[in-house]
PDB file of C-alpha atoms in Angstrom:
ATOM      1  CA  MET A 265      47.214-112.701 -12.608  1.00  0.00           C
ATOM      2  CA  THR A 266      45.921-112.711  -9.035  1.00  0.00           C
ATOM      3  CA  ASN A 267      42.547-114.323  -8.498  1.00  0.00           C
ATOM      4  CA  PRO A 268      39.907-111.930  -7.140  1.00  0.00           C
ATOM      5  CA  LEU A 269      38.950-112.005  -3.480  1.00  0.00           C
ATOM      6  CA  VAL A 270      36.011-114.282  -2.738  1.00  0.00           C
ATOM      7  CA  THR A 271      33.248-112.341  -0.968  1.00  0.00           C
ATOM      8  CA  ALA A 272      29.848-112.946   0.566  1.00  0.00           C
ATOM      9  CA  ASN A 273      28.340-111.609  -2.657  1.00  0.00           C
ATOM     10  CA  SER A 274      30.368-113.907  -4.882  1.00  0.00           C
ATOM     11  CA  LEU A 275      29.355-116.918  -2.795  1.00  0.00           C
ATOM     12  CA  GLN A 276      25.702-115.979  -3.293  1.00  0.00           C
ATOM     13  CA  ALA A 277      26.375-115.645  -7.016  1.00  0.00           C
ATOM     14  CA  LYS A 278      27.697-119.200  -7.027  1.00  0.00           C
ATOM     15  CA  LYS A 279      24.329-120.454  -5.780  1.00  0.00           C
ATOM     16  CA  ARG A 280      22.545-118.579  -8.562  1.00  0.00           C
ATOM     17  CA  ARG A 281      24.862-120.264 -11.080  1.00  0.00           C
ATOM     18  CA  SER A 282      24.442-123.659  -9.377  1.00  0.00           C
ATOM     19  CA  GLU A 283      28.170-123.818  -8.650  1.00  0.00           C
ATOM     20  CA  LYS A 284      29.215-125.747  -5.558  1.00  0.00           C
ATOM     21  CA  ILE A 285      30.954-123.889  -2.717  1.00  0.00           C
ATOM     22  CA  VAL A 286      33.915-125.413  -0.862  1.00  0.00           C
ATOM     23  CA  ILE A 287      34.952-124.315   2.633  1.00  0.00           C
ATOM     24  CA  ILE A 288      37.669-125.682   4.894  1.00  0.00           C
ATOM     25  CA  THR A 289      38.666-124.727   8.416  1.00  0.00           C
ATOM     26  CA  ALA A 290      41.997-123.053   9.139  1.00  0.00           C
ATOM     27  CA  TYR A 291      43.532-122.042  12.450  1.00  0.00           C
ATOM     28  CA  ASP A 292      47.093-120.905  11.679  1.00  0.00           C
ATOM     29  CA  ALA A 293      49.136-119.103   9.056  1.00  0.00           C
ATOM     30  CA  THR A 294      50.929-122.154   7.657  1.00  0.00           C
ATOM     31  CA  PHE A 295      47.808-124.154   6.853  1.00  0.00           C
ATOM     32  CA  ALA A 296      45.927-121.029   5.749  1.00  0.00           C
ATOM     33  CA  ALA A 297      48.607-120.126   3.201  1.00  0.00           C
ATOM     34  CA  LEU A 298      48.491-123.659   1.773  1.00  0.00           C
ATOM     35  CA  PHE A 299      44.695-123.683   1.553  1.00  0.00           C
ATOM     36  CA  ASP A 300      44.539-120.175   0.085  1.00  0.00           C
ATOM     37  CA  ASN A 301      46.736-121.405  -2.753  1.00  0.00           C
ATOM     38  CA  THR A 302      44.065-123.942  -3.775  1.00  0.00           C
ATOM     39  CA  GLU A 303      40.619-123.392  -5.241  1.00  0.00           C
ATOM     40  CA  VAL A 304      38.736-123.467  -1.921  1.00  0.00           C
ATOM     41  CA  ASP A 305      36.232-120.635  -1.720  1.00  0.00           C
ATOM     42  CA  ALA A 306      36.434-119.813   1.968  1.00  0.00           C
ATOM     43  CA  LEU A 307      38.343-120.476   5.154  1.00  0.00           C
ATOM     44  CA  LEU A 308      36.490-120.854   8.448  1.00  0.00           C
ATOM     45  CA  VAL A 309      38.252-120.168  11.719  1.00  0.00           C
ATOM     46  CA  GLY A 310      35.915-122.455  13.612  1.00  0.00           C
ATOM     47  CA  ASP A 311      35.463-122.801  17.328  1.00  0.00           C
ATOM     48  CA  SER A 312      36.271-126.417  16.490  1.00  0.00           C
ATOM     49  CA  LEU A 313      39.762-125.223  17.398  1.00  0.00           C
ATOM     50  CA  GLY A 314      38.749-126.093  20.948  1.00  0.00           C
ATOM     51  CA  MET A 315      38.770-129.755  19.979  1.00  0.00           C
ATOM     52  CA  VAL A 316      41.500-130.033  17.336  1.00  0.00           C
ATOM     53  CA  ILE A 317      43.937-127.410  18.689  1.00  0.00           C
ATOM     54  CA  GLN A 318      43.225-127.171  22.417  1.00  0.00           C
ATOM     55  CA  GLY A 319      42.259-130.800  23.079  1.00  0.00           C
ATOM     56  CA  HIS A 320      38.850-130.200  24.656  1.00  0.00           C
ATOM     57  CA  PRO A 321      35.944-132.657  24.210  1.00  0.00           C
ATOM     58  CA  ASN A 322      33.731-129.894  22.763  1.00  0.00           C
ATOM     59  CA  THR A 323      33.805-126.260  21.622  1.00  0.00           C
ATOM     60  CA  LEU A 324      32.455-124.681  24.817  1.00  0.00           C
ATOM     61  CA  PRO A 325      35.789-123.643  26.415  1.00  0.00           C
ATOM     62  CA  VAL A 326      36.701-121.504  23.386  1.00  0.00           C
ATOM     63  CA  ASN A 327      36.359-117.774  24.032  1.00  0.00           C
ATOM     64  CA  LEU A 328      36.404-114.666  21.869  1.00  0.00           C
ATOM     65  CA  GLU A 329      40.078-113.933  22.496  1.00  0.00           C
ATOM     66  CA  HIS A 330      41.004-117.390  21.219  1.00  0.00           C
ATOM     67  CA  VAL A 331      39.096-116.912  17.969  1.00  0.00           C
ATOM     68  CA  ILE A 332      40.479-113.401  17.439  1.00  0.00           C
ATOM     69  CA  TYR A 333      44.017-114.741  17.906  1.00  0.00           C
ATOM     70  CA  HIS A 334      43.610-117.564  15.389  1.00  0.00           C
ATOM     71  CA  THR A 335      41.660-115.423  12.911  1.00  0.00           C
ATOM     72  CA  ALA A 336      44.413-112.812  12.938  1.00  0.00           C
ATOM     73  CA  ALA A 337      46.994-115.518  12.187  1.00  0.00           C
ATOM     74  CA  VAL A 338      44.943-116.793   9.261  1.00  0.00           C
ATOM     75  CA  SER A 339      44.091-113.343   7.910  1.00  0.00           C
ATOM     76  CA  ARG A 340      47.752-112.299   7.676  1.00  0.00           C
ATOM     77  CA  VAL A 341      48.411-114.777   4.866  1.00  0.00           C
ATOM     78  CA  THR A 342      44.984-115.106   3.235  1.00  0.00           C
ATOM     79  CA  LYS A 343      44.955-113.197  -0.048  1.00  0.00           C
ATOM     80  CA  ARG A 344      42.056-114.724  -1.984  1.00  0.00           C
ATOM     81  CA  ALA A 345      39.696-116.868   0.077  1.00  0.00           C
ATOM     82  CA  HIS A 346      36.679-115.492   1.937  1.00  0.00           C
ATOM     83  CA  LEU A 347      37.481-115.543   5.672  1.00  0.00           C
ATOM     84  CA  ILE A 348      34.785-116.414   8.220  1.00  0.00           C
ATOM     85  CA  ALA A 349      35.251-116.382  11.998  1.00  0.00           C
ATOM     86  CA  ASP A 350      33.080-118.294  14.443  1.00  0.00           C
ATOM     87  CA  MET A 351      31.284-116.442  17.224  1.00  0.00           C
ATOM     88  CA  PRO A 352      32.209-118.685  20.186  1.00  0.00           C
ATOM     89  CA  PHE A 353      30.036-119.717  23.103  1.00  0.00           C
ATOM     90  CA  MET A 354      28.823-116.797  25.240  1.00  0.00           C
ATOM     91  CA  SER A 355      30.259-114.151  22.893  1.00  0.00           C
ATOM     92  CA  TYR A 356      26.786-113.211  21.593  1.00  0.00           C
ATOM     93  CA  GLN A 357      24.114-114.922  23.689  1.00  0.00           C
ATOM     94  CA  VAL A 358      24.018-112.360  26.518  1.00  0.00           C
ATOM     95  CA  SER A 359      22.682-109.426  24.506  1.00  0.00           C
ATOM     96  CA  VAL A 360      22.405-107.879  21.067  1.00  0.00           C
ATOM     97  CA  GLU A 361      24.972-105.288  22.093  1.00  0.00           C
ATOM     98  CA  GLN A 362      27.435-107.994  23.124  1.00  0.00           C
ATOM     99  CA  ALA A 363      26.912-109.750  19.792  1.00  0.00           C
ATOM    100  CA  VAL A 364      27.617-106.582  17.813  1.00  0.00           C
ATOM    101  CA  GLU A 365      30.749-105.827  19.834  1.00  0.00           C
ATOM    102  CA  SER A 366      32.087-109.385  19.475  1.00  0.00           C
ATOM    103  CA  ALA A 367      31.456-109.433  15.731  1.00  0.00           C
ATOM    104  CA  GLY A 368      33.145-106.069  15.386  1.00  0.00           C
ATOM    105  CA  ARG A 369      36.240-107.283  17.190  1.00  0.00           C
ATOM    106  CA  LEU A 370      36.487-110.365  14.973  1.00  0.00           C
ATOM    107  CA  VAL A 371      36.519-108.085  11.928  1.00  0.00           C
ATOM    108  CA  GLN A 372      38.550-105.199  13.342  1.00  0.00           C
ATOM    109  CA  GLU A 373      41.166-107.159  15.313  1.00  0.00           C
ATOM    110  CA  GLY A 374      40.999-110.557  13.655  1.00  0.00           C
ATOM    111  CA  GLY A 375      40.655-109.460  10.044  1.00  0.00           C
ATOM    112  CA  ALA A 376      37.590-111.617   9.367  1.00  0.00           C
ATOM    113  CA  HIS A 377      35.390-110.853   6.365  1.00  0.00           C
ATOM    114  CA  ALA A 378      32.307-112.374   8.013  1.00  0.00           C
ATOM    115  CA  VAL A 379      31.169-114.039  11.227  1.00  0.00           C
ATOM    116  CA  LYS A 380      29.184-117.214  11.909  1.00  0.00           C
ATOM    117  CA  ILE A 381      26.493-117.537  14.582  1.00  0.00           C
ATOM    118  CA  GLU A 382      24.875-120.749  15.793  1.00  0.00           C
ATOM    119  CA  GLY A 383      21.113-120.791  16.373  1.00  0.00           C
ATOM    120  CA  GLY A 384      17.821-119.855  14.777  1.00  0.00           C
ATOM    121  CA  ARG A 385      14.984-117.468  15.499  1.00  0.00           C
ATOM    122  CA  GLU A 386      16.253-116.667  18.999  1.00  0.00           C
ATOM    123  CA  PHE A 387      19.188-114.799  17.466  1.00  0.00           C
ATOM    124  CA  ALA A 388      17.444-113.112  14.542  1.00  0.00           C
ATOM    125  CA  THR A 389      17.663-109.669  16.170  1.00  0.00           C
ATOM    126  CA  HIS A 390      21.357-110.166  16.923  1.00  0.00           C
ATOM    127  CA  ILE A 391      22.020-111.088  13.289  1.00  0.00           C
ATOM    128  CA  ARG A 392      20.054-108.129  11.953  1.00  0.00           C
ATOM    129  CA  ARG A 393      22.014-105.676  14.097  1.00  0.00           C
ATOM    130  CA  ILE A 394      25.363-107.157  13.080  1.00  0.00           C
ATOM    131  CA  TYR A 395      24.298-107.086   9.423  1.00  0.00           C
ATOM    132  CA  ASN A 396      23.226-103.453   9.783  1.00  0.00           C
ATOM    133  CA  CYS A 397      26.726-102.640  11.030  1.00  0.00           C
ATOM    134  CA  GLY A 398      28.087-103.856   7.691  1.00  0.00           C
ATOM    135  CA  ILE A 399      29.308-107.279   8.783  1.00  0.00           C
ATOM    136  CA  PRO A 400      28.165-110.318   6.754  1.00  0.00           C
ATOM    137  CA  VAL A 401      26.700-113.079   8.908  1.00  0.00           C
ATOM    138  CA  MET A 402      26.663-116.816   8.206  1.00  0.00           C
ATOM    139  CA  GLY A 403      23.975-118.736  10.094  1.00  0.00           C
ATOM    140  CA  HIS A 404      24.296-122.240  11.513  1.00  0.00           C
ATOM    141  CA  LEU A 405      21.364-124.624  12.046  1.00  0.00           C
ATOM    142  CA  GLY A 406      20.884-128.263  12.963  1.00  0.00           C
ATOM    143  CA  LEU A 407      23.532-129.860  15.128  1.00  0.00           C
ATOM    144  CA  THR A 408      24.910-126.687  16.680  1.00  0.00           C
ATOM    145  CA  PRO A 409      27.916-127.805  18.759  1.00  0.00           C
ATOM    146  CA  GLN A 410      27.518-125.047  21.342  1.00  0.00           C
ATOM    147  CA  SER A 411      24.225-126.696  22.337  1.00  0.00           C
ATOM    148  CA  VAL A 412      25.795-130.118  22.847  1.00  0.00           C
ATOM    149  CA  HIS A 413      24.593-130.409  26.440  1.00  0.00           C
ATOM    150  CA  ARG A 414      21.022-129.488  25.543  1.00  0.00           C
ATOM    151  CA  PHE A 415      21.056-132.068  22.740  1.00  0.00           C
ATOM    152  CA  GLY A 416      22.493-134.724  25.033  1.00  0.00           C
ATOM    153  CA  GLY A 417      25.549-135.161  22.819  1.00  0.00           C
ATOM    154  CA  PHE A 418      26.496-134.704  19.175  1.00  0.00           C
ATOM    155  CA  LYS A 419      23.281-136.077  17.711  1.00  0.00           C
ATOM    156  CA  VAL A 420      21.555-135.693  14.344  1.00  0.00           C
ATOM    157  CA  GLN A 421      18.814-133.044  14.494  1.00  0.00           C
ATOM    158  CA  GLY A 422      15.535-132.576  12.598  1.00  0.00           C
ATOM    159  CA  LYS A 423      14.658-136.264  12.456  1.00  0.00           C
ATOM    160  CA  ASP A 424      10.947-135.914  13.309  1.00  0.00           C
ATOM    161  CA  ALA A 425       8.335-133.798  11.528  1.00  0.00           C
ATOM    162  CA  THR A 426       8.079-131.138  14.242  1.00  0.00           C
ATOM    163  CA  ALA A 427      11.827-130.618  14.501  1.00  0.00           C
ATOM    164  CA  ALA A 428      12.200-130.594  10.716  1.00  0.00           C
ATOM    165  CA  GLN A 429       9.502-127.940  10.338  1.00  0.00           C
ATOM    166  CA  ARG A 430      11.171-125.759  12.957  1.00  0.00           C
ATOM    167  CA  LEU A 431      14.473-125.968  11.085  1.00  0.00           C
ATOM    168  CA  ARG A 432      12.739-124.972   7.849  1.00  0.00           C
ATOM    169  CA  GLU A 433      11.141-121.990   9.577  1.00  0.00           C
ATOM    170  CA  ASP A 434      14.420-121.000  11.214  1.00  0.00           C
ATOM    171  CA  ALA A 435      16.188-121.042   7.845  1.00  0.00           C
ATOM    172  CA  HIS A 436      13.658-118.578   6.419  1.00  0.00           C
ATOM    173  CA  ILE A 437      13.938-116.410   9.531  1.00  0.00           C
ATOM    174  CA  LEU A 438      17.719-116.258   9.180  1.00  0.00           C
ATOM    175  CA  VAL A 439      17.357-115.220   5.553  1.00  0.00           C
ATOM    176  CA  GLU A 440      15.019-112.398   6.583  1.00  0.00           C
ATOM    177  CA  ALA A 441      17.420-111.371   9.363  1.00  0.00           C
ATOM    178  CA  GLY A 442      20.188-110.816   6.805  1.00  0.00           C
ATOM    179  CA  CYS A 443      22.305-113.993   6.718  1.00  0.00           C
ATOM    180  CA  TYR A 444      24.174-114.416   3.444  1.00  0.00           C
ATOM    181  CA  SER A 445      24.517-118.185   3.902  1.00  0.00           C
ATOM    182  CA  ILE A 446      23.662-120.916   6.396  1.00  0.00           C
ATOM    183  CA  VAL A 447      25.605-123.950   7.594  1.00  0.00           C
ATOM    184  CA  LEU A 448      23.385-127.026   7.908  1.00  0.00           C
ATOM    185  CA  GLU A 449      25.043-129.521  10.217  1.00  0.00           C
ATOM    186  CA  GLY A 450      24.011-133.014  11.205  1.00  0.00           C
ATOM    187  CA  ILE A 451      20.515-133.126   9.694  1.00  0.00           C
ATOM    188  CA  PRO A 452      18.874-135.641   7.328  1.00  0.00           C
ATOM    189  CA  ALA A 453      20.016-135.207   3.728  1.00  0.00           C
ATOM    190  CA  GLU A 454      16.441-134.969   2.463  1.00  0.00           C
ATOM    191  CA  LEU A 455      15.647-132.093   4.838  1.00  0.00           C
ATOM    192  CA  ALA A 456      18.840-130.255   3.912  1.00  0.00           C
ATOM    193  CA  ALA A 457      17.969-130.538   0.212  1.00  0.00           C
ATOM    194  CA  GLU A 458      14.468-129.196   0.861  1.00  0.00           C
ATOM    195  CA  ILE A 459      15.779-126.188   2.812  1.00  0.00           C
ATOM    196  CA  THR A 460      18.377-125.529   0.116  1.00  0.00           C
ATOM    197  CA  ALA A 461      15.659-125.437  -2.540  1.00  0.00           C
ATOM    198  CA  GLU A 462      13.426-123.164  -0.455  1.00  0.00           C
ATOM    199  CA  ILE A 463      15.850-120.337   0.352  1.00  0.00           C
ATOM    200  CA  ASN A 464      17.766-117.997  -1.928  1.00  0.00           C
ATOM    201  CA  ILE A 465      21.076-117.965  -0.029  1.00  0.00           C
ATOM    202  CA  PRO A 466      23.721-120.710  -0.063  1.00  0.00           C
ATOM    203  CA  THR A 467      23.547-123.644   2.318  1.00  0.00           C
ATOM    204  CA  ILE A 468      26.814-125.197   3.433  1.00  0.00           C
ATOM    205  CA  GLY A 469      26.536-128.792   4.529  1.00  0.00           C
ATOM    206  CA  ILE A 470      28.487-130.818   7.039  1.00  0.00           C
ATOM    207  CA  GLY A 471      26.848-134.159   7.635  1.00  0.00           C
ATOM    208  CA  ALA A 472      23.818-132.922   5.674  1.00  0.00           C
ATOM    209  CA  GLY A 473      24.117-134.695   2.331  1.00  0.00           C
ATOM    210  CA  VAL A 474      24.952-133.696  -1.209  1.00  0.00           C
ATOM    211  CA  GLY A 475      21.888-131.498  -1.738  1.00  0.00           C
ATOM    212  CA  CYS A 476      23.436-128.441  -0.088  1.00  0.00           C
ATOM    213  CA  ASP A 477      24.987-125.628  -2.121  1.00  0.00           C
ATOM    214  CA  GLY A 478      28.397-126.375  -0.679  1.00  0.00           C
ATOM    215  CA  GLN A 479      30.339-128.383   1.864  1.00  0.00           C
ATOM    216  CA  VAL A 480      32.666-127.640   4.778  1.00  0.00           C
ATOM    217  CA  LEU A 481      35.041-129.956   6.630  1.00  0.00           C
ATOM    218  CA  VAL A 482      37.489-129.523   9.469  1.00  0.00           C
ATOM    219  CA  CYS A 483      40.952-129.584   7.902  1.00  0.00           C
ATOM    220  CA  TYR A 484      42.402-131.900  10.552  1.00  0.00           C
ATOM    221  CA  ASP A 485      39.650-134.416   9.820  1.00  0.00           C
ATOM    222  CA  MET A 486      39.828-134.454   6.038  1.00  0.00           C
ATOM    223  CA  LEU A 487      43.636-134.612   6.109  1.00  0.00           C
ATOM    224  CA  GLY A 488      43.566-137.659   8.380  1.00  0.00           C
ATOM    225  CA  LEU A 489      45.610-136.144  11.195  1.00  0.00           C
ATOM    226  CA  ASN A 490      43.715-138.043  13.898  1.00  0.00           C
ATOM    227  CA  PRO A 491      43.348-141.776  13.141  1.00  0.00           C
ATOM    228  CA  ASN A 492      41.009-142.192  16.111  1.00  0.00           C
ATOM    229  CA  PHE A 493      38.366-139.721  14.908  1.00  0.00           C
ATOM    230  CA  ARG A 494      36.449-140.945  11.878  1.00  0.00           C
ATOM    231  CA  PRO A 495      32.790-139.835  12.078  1.00  0.00           C
ATOM    232  CA  LYS A 496      30.361-140.923   9.369  1.00  0.00           C
ATOM    233  CA  PHE A 497      30.166-137.498   7.693  1.00  0.00           C
ATOM    234  CA  VAL A 498      33.937-137.121   7.194  1.00  0.00           C
ATOM    235  CA  LYS A 499      35.892-138.378   4.213  1.00  0.00           C
ATOM    236  CA  THR A 500      39.649-138.473   4.712  1.00  0.00           C
ATOM    237  CA  TYR A 501      41.521-137.338   1.605  1.00  0.00           C
ATOM    238  CA  ALA A 502      44.948-138.115   3.073  1.00  0.00           C
ATOM    239  CA  GLU A 503      46.426-140.066   5.975  1.00  0.00           C
ATOM    240  CA  LEU A 504      48.914-137.438   7.110  1.00  0.00           C
ATOM    241  CA  HIS A 505      49.200-138.940  10.592  1.00  0.00           C
ATOM    242  CA  LYS A 506      51.216-141.754   9.018  1.00  0.00           C
ATOM    243  CA  GLN A 507      53.575-139.454   7.109  1.00  0.00           C
ATOM    244  CA  ILE A 508      54.068-137.184  10.123  1.00  0.00           C
ATOM    245  CA  THR A 509      54.806-140.098  12.439  1.00  0.00           C
ATOM    246  CA  GLN A 510      57.265-141.572   9.943  1.00  0.00           C
ATOM    247  CA  ALA A 511      58.981-138.216   9.392  1.00  0.00           C
ATOM    248  CA  VAL A 512      59.434-137.590  13.107  1.00  0.00           C
ATOM    249  CA  GLN A 513      60.753-141.111  13.661  1.00  0.00           C
ATOM    250  CA  SER A 514      63.247-140.597  10.813  1.00  0.00           C
ATOM    251  CA  PHE A 515      64.391-137.368  12.469  1.00  0.00           C
ATOM    252  CA  VAL A 516      64.831-139.181  15.792  1.00  0.00           C
ATOM    253  CA  SER A 517      66.801-141.974  14.152  1.00  0.00           C
ATOM    254  CA  GLU A 518      69.121-139.647  12.219  1.00  0.00           C
ATOM    255  CA  VAL A 519      69.898-137.458  15.222  1.00  0.00           C
ATOM    256  CA  ARG A 520      70.747-140.495  17.339  1.00  0.00           C
ATOM    257  CA  ALA A 521      72.877-141.963  14.521  1.00  0.00           C
ATOM    258  CA  GLU A 522      74.599-138.558  14.045  1.00  0.00           C
ATOM    259  CA  SER A 523      73.618-138.535  10.374  1.00  0.00           C
ATOM    260  CA  PHE A 524      71.797-135.225  10.914  1.00  0.00           C
ATOM    261  CA  PRO A 525      72.833-132.484  10.731  1.00  0.00           C
ATOM    262  CA  THR A 526      75.294-132.913   7.888  1.00  0.00           C
ATOM    263  CA  ASP A 527      77.716-130.323   6.628  1.00  0.00           C
ATOM    264  CA  ALA A 528      74.988-129.119   4.249  1.00  0.00           C
ATOM    265  CA  HIS A 529      72.863-128.137   7.251  1.00  0.00           C
ATOM    266  CA  SER A 530      75.673-126.389   9.150  1.00  0.00           C
ATOM    267  CA  PHE A 531      77.126-122.864   9.100  1.00  0.00           C
ATOM    268  CA  HIS A 532      80.830-122.051   8.938  1.00  0.00           C
ATOM    269  CA  GLY A 533      82.806-118.872   9.340  1.00  0.00           C
ATOM    270  CA  ASP A 534      81.922-115.493  10.849  1.00  0.00           C
ATOM    271  CA  LEU A 535      78.275-114.781   9.977  1.00  0.00           C
ATOM    272  CA  SER A 536      78.564-111.278  11.423  1.00  0.00           C
ATOM    273  CA  VAL A 537      80.659-110.042   8.475  1.00  0.00           C
ATOM    274  CA  THR A 538      78.730-111.446   5.549  1.00  0.00           C
ATOM    275  CA  ASN A 539      75.740-110.047   3.681  1.00  0.00           C
ATOM    276  CA  ASP A 540      75.192-113.203   1.665  1.00  0.00           C
ATOM    277  CA  SER A 541      71.453-113.906   1.789  1.00  0.00           C
ATOM    278  CA  ASN A 542      72.240-117.630   1.582  1.00  0.00           C
ATOM    279  CA  ASP A 543      73.692-117.373   5.077  1.00  0.00           C
ATOM    280  CA  ALA A 544      70.512-115.900   6.538  1.00  0.00           C
ATOM    281  CA  PRO A 545      69.357-118.759   8.797  1.00  0.00           C
ATOM    282  CA  TYR A 546      65.692-117.855   9.122  1.00  0.00           C
ATOM    283  CA  ASN A 547      64.097-116.736   5.893  1.00  0.00           C
ATOM    284  CA  ARG A 548      60.454-117.742   5.766  1.00  0.00           C
ATOM    285  CA  VAL A 549      58.134-116.803   2.931  1.00  0.00           C
ATOM    286  CA  HIS A 550      54.450-117.699   2.909  1.00  0.00           C
TER     287      HIS A 550
END
């Protein structure tokens, strides 16, 4: 029996039942298919792809076309998980109309179920208009990576009373604007727990403590694909960089020793006259 599709509504229902929400990033079909076959609730095509896929030092070079491309790849194989696409830098800041058009393209061309916007009260009107077009919107407060230059780096936000109060107010404003959930990134755990208790939509934490309604991590980080990037808020659940390095080195060694390919990995005869499916060299099933 196929599990039902996770939706914005079902994520809100999880908060009402005090059930934790789990989100992981995905940027391609292979990883997305693997993740969708687990019990994760949602996949986020984050503009973090600028750092983990494109090799940039931040998310600012990512544009709308990039996110549409990766969202479309993920959406083709996602059958169960809720699919959220990031609104990248300068895809919504210029005007409300630009924000609506960008969100629409992420849904129409990318296949996203929802979009995520960084920022608070300054984008309340943008969020309301997108919501009124029928597109669920996830908010994002705290350490918003698109504001890295204004923050002077990737720094914890909301540490003093004034900043904390503004974040609380922004969370309520985003609820009123129509957000169905809010990511709280890089803020004190106590503040995140207070905001979570004050609002009636789910909070998704990343570097915001256990008091949030759910958690999100970048898949490359939690799988240990980069041994040189280990921030405080990340727990690595595997060390895949070791296995990948070892596998590639084994491949190199076997090719040079002529122990790969063997007869089992080789084709013989005239493939043009056979209909044997076992001779089809490129069958891929997600």
